[in-house]
mmCIF file of C-alpha atoms in Angstrom:
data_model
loop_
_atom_site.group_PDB
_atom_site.id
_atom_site.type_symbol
_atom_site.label_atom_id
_atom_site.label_comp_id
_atom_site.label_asym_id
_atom_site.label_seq_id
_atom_site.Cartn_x
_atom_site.Cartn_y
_atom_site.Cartn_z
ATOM 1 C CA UNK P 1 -4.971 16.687 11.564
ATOM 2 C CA UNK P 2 -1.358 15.888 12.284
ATOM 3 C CA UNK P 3 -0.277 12.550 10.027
ATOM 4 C CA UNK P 4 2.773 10.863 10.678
ATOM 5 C CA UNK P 5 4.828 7.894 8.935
ATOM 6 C CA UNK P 6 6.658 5.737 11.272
ATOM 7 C CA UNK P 7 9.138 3.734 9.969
ATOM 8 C CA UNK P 8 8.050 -0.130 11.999
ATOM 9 C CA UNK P 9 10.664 -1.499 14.110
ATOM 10 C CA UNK P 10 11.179 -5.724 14.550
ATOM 11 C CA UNK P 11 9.637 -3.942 18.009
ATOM 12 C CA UNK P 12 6.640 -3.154 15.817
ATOM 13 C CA UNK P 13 5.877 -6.263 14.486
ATOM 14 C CA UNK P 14 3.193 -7.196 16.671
ATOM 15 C CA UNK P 15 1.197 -4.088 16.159
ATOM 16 C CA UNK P 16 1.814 -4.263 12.399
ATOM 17 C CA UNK P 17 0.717 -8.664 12.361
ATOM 18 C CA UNK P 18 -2.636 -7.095 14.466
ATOM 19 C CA UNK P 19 -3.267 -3.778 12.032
ATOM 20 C CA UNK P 20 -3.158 -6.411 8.919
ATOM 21 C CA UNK P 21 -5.661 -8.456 10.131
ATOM 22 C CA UNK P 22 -7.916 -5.424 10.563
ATOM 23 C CA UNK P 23 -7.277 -5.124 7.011
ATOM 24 C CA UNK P 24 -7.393 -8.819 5.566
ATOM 25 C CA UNK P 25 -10.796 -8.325 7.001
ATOM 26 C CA UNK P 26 -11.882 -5.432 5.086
ATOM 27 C CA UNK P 27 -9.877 -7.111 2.152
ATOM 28 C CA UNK P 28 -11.603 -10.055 2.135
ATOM 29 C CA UNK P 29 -14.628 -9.087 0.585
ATOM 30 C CA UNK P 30 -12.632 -8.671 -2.388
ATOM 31 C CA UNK P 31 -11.032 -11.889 -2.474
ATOM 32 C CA UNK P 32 -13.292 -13.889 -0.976
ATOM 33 C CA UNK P 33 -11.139 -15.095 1.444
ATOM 34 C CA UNK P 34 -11.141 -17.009 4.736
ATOM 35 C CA UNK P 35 -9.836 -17.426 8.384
ATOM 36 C CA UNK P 36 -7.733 -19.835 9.385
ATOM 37 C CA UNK P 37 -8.982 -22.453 12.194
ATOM 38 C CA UNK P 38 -7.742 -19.639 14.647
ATOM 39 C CA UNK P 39 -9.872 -17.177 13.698
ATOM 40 C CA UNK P 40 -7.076 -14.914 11.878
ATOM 41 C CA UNK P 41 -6.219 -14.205 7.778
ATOM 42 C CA UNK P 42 -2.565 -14.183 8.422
ATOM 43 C CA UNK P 43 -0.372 -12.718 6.106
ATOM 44 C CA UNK P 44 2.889 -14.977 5.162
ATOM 45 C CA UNK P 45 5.437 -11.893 4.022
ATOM 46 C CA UNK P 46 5.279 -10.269 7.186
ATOM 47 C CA UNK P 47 8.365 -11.646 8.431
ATOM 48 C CA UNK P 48 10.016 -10.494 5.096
ATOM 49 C CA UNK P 49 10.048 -6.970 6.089
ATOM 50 C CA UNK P 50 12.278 -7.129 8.469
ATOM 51 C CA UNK P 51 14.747 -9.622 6.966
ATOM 52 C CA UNK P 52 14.624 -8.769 3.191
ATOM 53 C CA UNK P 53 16.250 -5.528 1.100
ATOM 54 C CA UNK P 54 13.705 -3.656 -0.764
ATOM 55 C CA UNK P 55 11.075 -4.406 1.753
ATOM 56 C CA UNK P 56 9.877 -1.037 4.120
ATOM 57 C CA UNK P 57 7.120 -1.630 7.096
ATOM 58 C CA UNK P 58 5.553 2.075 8.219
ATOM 59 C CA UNK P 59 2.630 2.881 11.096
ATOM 60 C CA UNK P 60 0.280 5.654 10.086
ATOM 61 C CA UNK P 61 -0.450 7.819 13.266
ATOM 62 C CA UNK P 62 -3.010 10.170 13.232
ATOM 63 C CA UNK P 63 -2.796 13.347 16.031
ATOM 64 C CA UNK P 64 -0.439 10.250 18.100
ATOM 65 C CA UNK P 65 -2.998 7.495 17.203
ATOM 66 C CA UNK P 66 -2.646 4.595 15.931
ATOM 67 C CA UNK P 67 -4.385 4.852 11.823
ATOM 68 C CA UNK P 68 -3.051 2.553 9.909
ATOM 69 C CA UNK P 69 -0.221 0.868 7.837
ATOM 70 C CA UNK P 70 1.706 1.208 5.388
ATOM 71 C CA UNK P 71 4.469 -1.352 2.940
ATOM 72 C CA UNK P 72 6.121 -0.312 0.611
ATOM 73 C CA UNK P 73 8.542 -2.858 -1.461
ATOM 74 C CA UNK P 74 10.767 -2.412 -4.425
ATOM 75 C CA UNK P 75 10.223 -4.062 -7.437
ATOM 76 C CA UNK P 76 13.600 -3.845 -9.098
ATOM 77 C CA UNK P 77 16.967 -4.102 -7.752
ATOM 78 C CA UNK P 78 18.797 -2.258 -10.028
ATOM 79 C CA UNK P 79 17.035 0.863 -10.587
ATOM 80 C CA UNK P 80 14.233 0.139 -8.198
ATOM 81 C CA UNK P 81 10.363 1.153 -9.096
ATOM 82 C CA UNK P 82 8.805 1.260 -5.669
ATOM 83 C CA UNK P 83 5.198 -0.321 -5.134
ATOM 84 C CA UNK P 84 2.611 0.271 -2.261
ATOM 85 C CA UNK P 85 2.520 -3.414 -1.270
ATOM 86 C CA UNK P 86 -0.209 -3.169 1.400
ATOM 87 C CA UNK P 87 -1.895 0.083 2.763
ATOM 88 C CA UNK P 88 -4.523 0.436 5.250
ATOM 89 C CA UNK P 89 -6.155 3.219 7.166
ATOM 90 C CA UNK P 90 -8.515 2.288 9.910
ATOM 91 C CA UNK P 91 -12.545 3.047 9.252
ATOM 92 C CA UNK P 92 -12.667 5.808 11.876
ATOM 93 C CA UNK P 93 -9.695 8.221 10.149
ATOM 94 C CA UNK P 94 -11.137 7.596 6.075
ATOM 95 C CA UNK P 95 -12.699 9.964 4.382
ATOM 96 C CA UNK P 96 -10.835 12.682 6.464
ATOM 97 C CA UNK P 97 -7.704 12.885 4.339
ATOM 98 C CA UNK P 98 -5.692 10.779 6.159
ATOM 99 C CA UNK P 99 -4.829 8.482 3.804
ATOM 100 C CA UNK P 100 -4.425 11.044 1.124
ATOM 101 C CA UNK P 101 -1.564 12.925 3.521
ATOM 102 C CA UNK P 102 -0.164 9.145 4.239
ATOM 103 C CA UNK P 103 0.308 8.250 0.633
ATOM 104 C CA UNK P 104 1.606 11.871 -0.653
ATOM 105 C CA UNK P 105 4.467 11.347 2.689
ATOM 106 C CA UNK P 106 5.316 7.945 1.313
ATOM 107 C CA UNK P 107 5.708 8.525 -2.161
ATOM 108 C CA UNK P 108 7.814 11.747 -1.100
ATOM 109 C CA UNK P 109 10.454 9.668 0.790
ATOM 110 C CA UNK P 110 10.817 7.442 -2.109
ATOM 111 C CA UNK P 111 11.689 9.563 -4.725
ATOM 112 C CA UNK P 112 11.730 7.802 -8.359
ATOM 113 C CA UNK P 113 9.431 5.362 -10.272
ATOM 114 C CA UNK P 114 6.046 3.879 -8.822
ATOM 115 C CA UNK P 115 3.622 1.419 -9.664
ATOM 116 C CA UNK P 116 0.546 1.194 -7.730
ATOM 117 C CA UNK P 117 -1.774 -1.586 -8.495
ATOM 118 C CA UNK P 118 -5.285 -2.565 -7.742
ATOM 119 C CA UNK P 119 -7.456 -5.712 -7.641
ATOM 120 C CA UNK P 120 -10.209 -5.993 -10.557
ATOM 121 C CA UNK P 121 -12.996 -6.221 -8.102
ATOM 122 C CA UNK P 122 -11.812 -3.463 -5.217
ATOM 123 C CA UNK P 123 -13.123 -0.374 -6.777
ATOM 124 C CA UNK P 124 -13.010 1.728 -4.063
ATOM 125 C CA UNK P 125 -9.161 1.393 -3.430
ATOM 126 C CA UNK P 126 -9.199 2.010 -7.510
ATOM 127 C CA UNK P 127 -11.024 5.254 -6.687
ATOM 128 C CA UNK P 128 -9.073 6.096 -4.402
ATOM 129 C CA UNK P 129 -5.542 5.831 -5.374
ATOM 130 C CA UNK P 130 -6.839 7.358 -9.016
ATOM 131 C CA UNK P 131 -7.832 10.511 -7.094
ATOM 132 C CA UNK P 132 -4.650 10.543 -4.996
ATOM 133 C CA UNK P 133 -2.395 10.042 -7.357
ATOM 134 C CA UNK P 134 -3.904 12.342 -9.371
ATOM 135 C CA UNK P 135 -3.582 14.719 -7.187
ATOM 136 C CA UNK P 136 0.004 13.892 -6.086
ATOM 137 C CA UNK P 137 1.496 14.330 -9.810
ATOM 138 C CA UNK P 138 -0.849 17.166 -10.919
ATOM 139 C CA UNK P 139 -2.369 14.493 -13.228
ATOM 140 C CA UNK P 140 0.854 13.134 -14.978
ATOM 141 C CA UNK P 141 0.569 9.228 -14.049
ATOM 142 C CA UNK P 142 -0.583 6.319 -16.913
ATOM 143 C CA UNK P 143 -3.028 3.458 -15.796
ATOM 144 C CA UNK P 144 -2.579 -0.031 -17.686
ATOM 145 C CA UNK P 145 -4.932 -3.033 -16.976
ATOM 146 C CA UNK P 146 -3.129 -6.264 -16.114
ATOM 147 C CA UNK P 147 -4.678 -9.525 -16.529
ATOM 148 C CA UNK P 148 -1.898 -11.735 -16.271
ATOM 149 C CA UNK P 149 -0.908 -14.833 -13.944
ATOM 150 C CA UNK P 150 0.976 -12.197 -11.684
ATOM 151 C CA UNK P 151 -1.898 -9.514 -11.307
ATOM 152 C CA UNK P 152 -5.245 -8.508 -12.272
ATOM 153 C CA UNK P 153 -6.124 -4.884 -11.909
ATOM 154 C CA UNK P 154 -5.196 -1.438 -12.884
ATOM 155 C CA UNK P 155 -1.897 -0.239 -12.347
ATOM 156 C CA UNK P 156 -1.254 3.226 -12.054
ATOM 157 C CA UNK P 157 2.919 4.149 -13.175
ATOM 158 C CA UNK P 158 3.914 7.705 -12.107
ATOM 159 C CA UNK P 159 7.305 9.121 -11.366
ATOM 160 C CA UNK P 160 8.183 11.546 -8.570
ATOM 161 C CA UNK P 161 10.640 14.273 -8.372
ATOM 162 C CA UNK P 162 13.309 13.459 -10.490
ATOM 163 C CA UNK P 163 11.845 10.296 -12.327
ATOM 164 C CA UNK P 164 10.252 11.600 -15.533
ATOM 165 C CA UNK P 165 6.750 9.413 -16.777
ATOM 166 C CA UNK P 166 8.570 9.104 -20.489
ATOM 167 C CA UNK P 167 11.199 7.288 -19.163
ATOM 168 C CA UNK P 168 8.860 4.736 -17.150
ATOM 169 C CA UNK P 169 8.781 0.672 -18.123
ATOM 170 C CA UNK P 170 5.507 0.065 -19.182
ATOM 171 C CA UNK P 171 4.838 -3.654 -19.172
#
């Protein structure tokens, strides 16, 4: 199957604001949350990925189709550690690799530090981005367990290509 990144344009948008409430949906079994009185989960950074540095909105395609979404944001500004901010693939293309082939493309157009982070309660996306990544770095990632104001989860910290895992912040 034939998996392509497309970087979103401002053109985009609309697709993008419709894929992510495909996925608040699935998401919100995991944080228990709601619609608004229009029927829709929103989601209030959006808008920041087309006017904000660090910030990268992609379209998954699958053999031309439509599969998903993917944002990526940086997390420093100096030497930036990039982080999968939001990823979705659709029910229909799961379990057939891919999200696997989107994630491998994505980290390989942003070479250097990653941090990948889970909620506590979404085990599945644990499983899955334990097996990817694993897979991705030949097994050389760390996983710490956050349970801070700012996150609760695992976070998986792996380098790629040139970033080695020694020289990765940990906290």
């Amino acid at each position: 199957m034939k998996i392509e990144i497309q970087p979103a344009s401002l053109e985009d948008k609309t697709i993008l604001r419709n894929l992510m409430e495909l996925y608040a949906y699935d998401f919100s079994e995991f944080e228990q949350s709601d619609v608004d009185e229009h029927g829709l989960f929103g989601y209030e950074r959006l808008d920041h990925y087309w006017t904000e540095a660090g910030r990268y909105p992609f379209l998954v395609r699958a053999h031309g189709r439509l599969a998903g979404f993917v944002l990526v944001r940086n997390l420093e500004e100096t030497t930036p550690v990039h982080s999968i901010a939001e990823f979705f693939i659709l029910r229909k293309y799961r379990r057939r690799g891919v999200g696997k082939a989107a994630a491998h493309q994505i980290f390989g157009m942003f070479p250097g530090q990653w941090r990948v982070a889970q909620t506590e309660d979404n085990h599945p996306a644990q499983a899955f981005w334990r097996k990817v990544i694993s897979g991705y770095t030949q097994g050389n990632f760390k996983e710490i367990w956050s349970n801070d104001d700012e996150w609760k989860g695992p976070i998986q910290i792996f380098g790629t290509e040139s970033a080695a895992i020694s020289k990765l912040p940990m906290t």
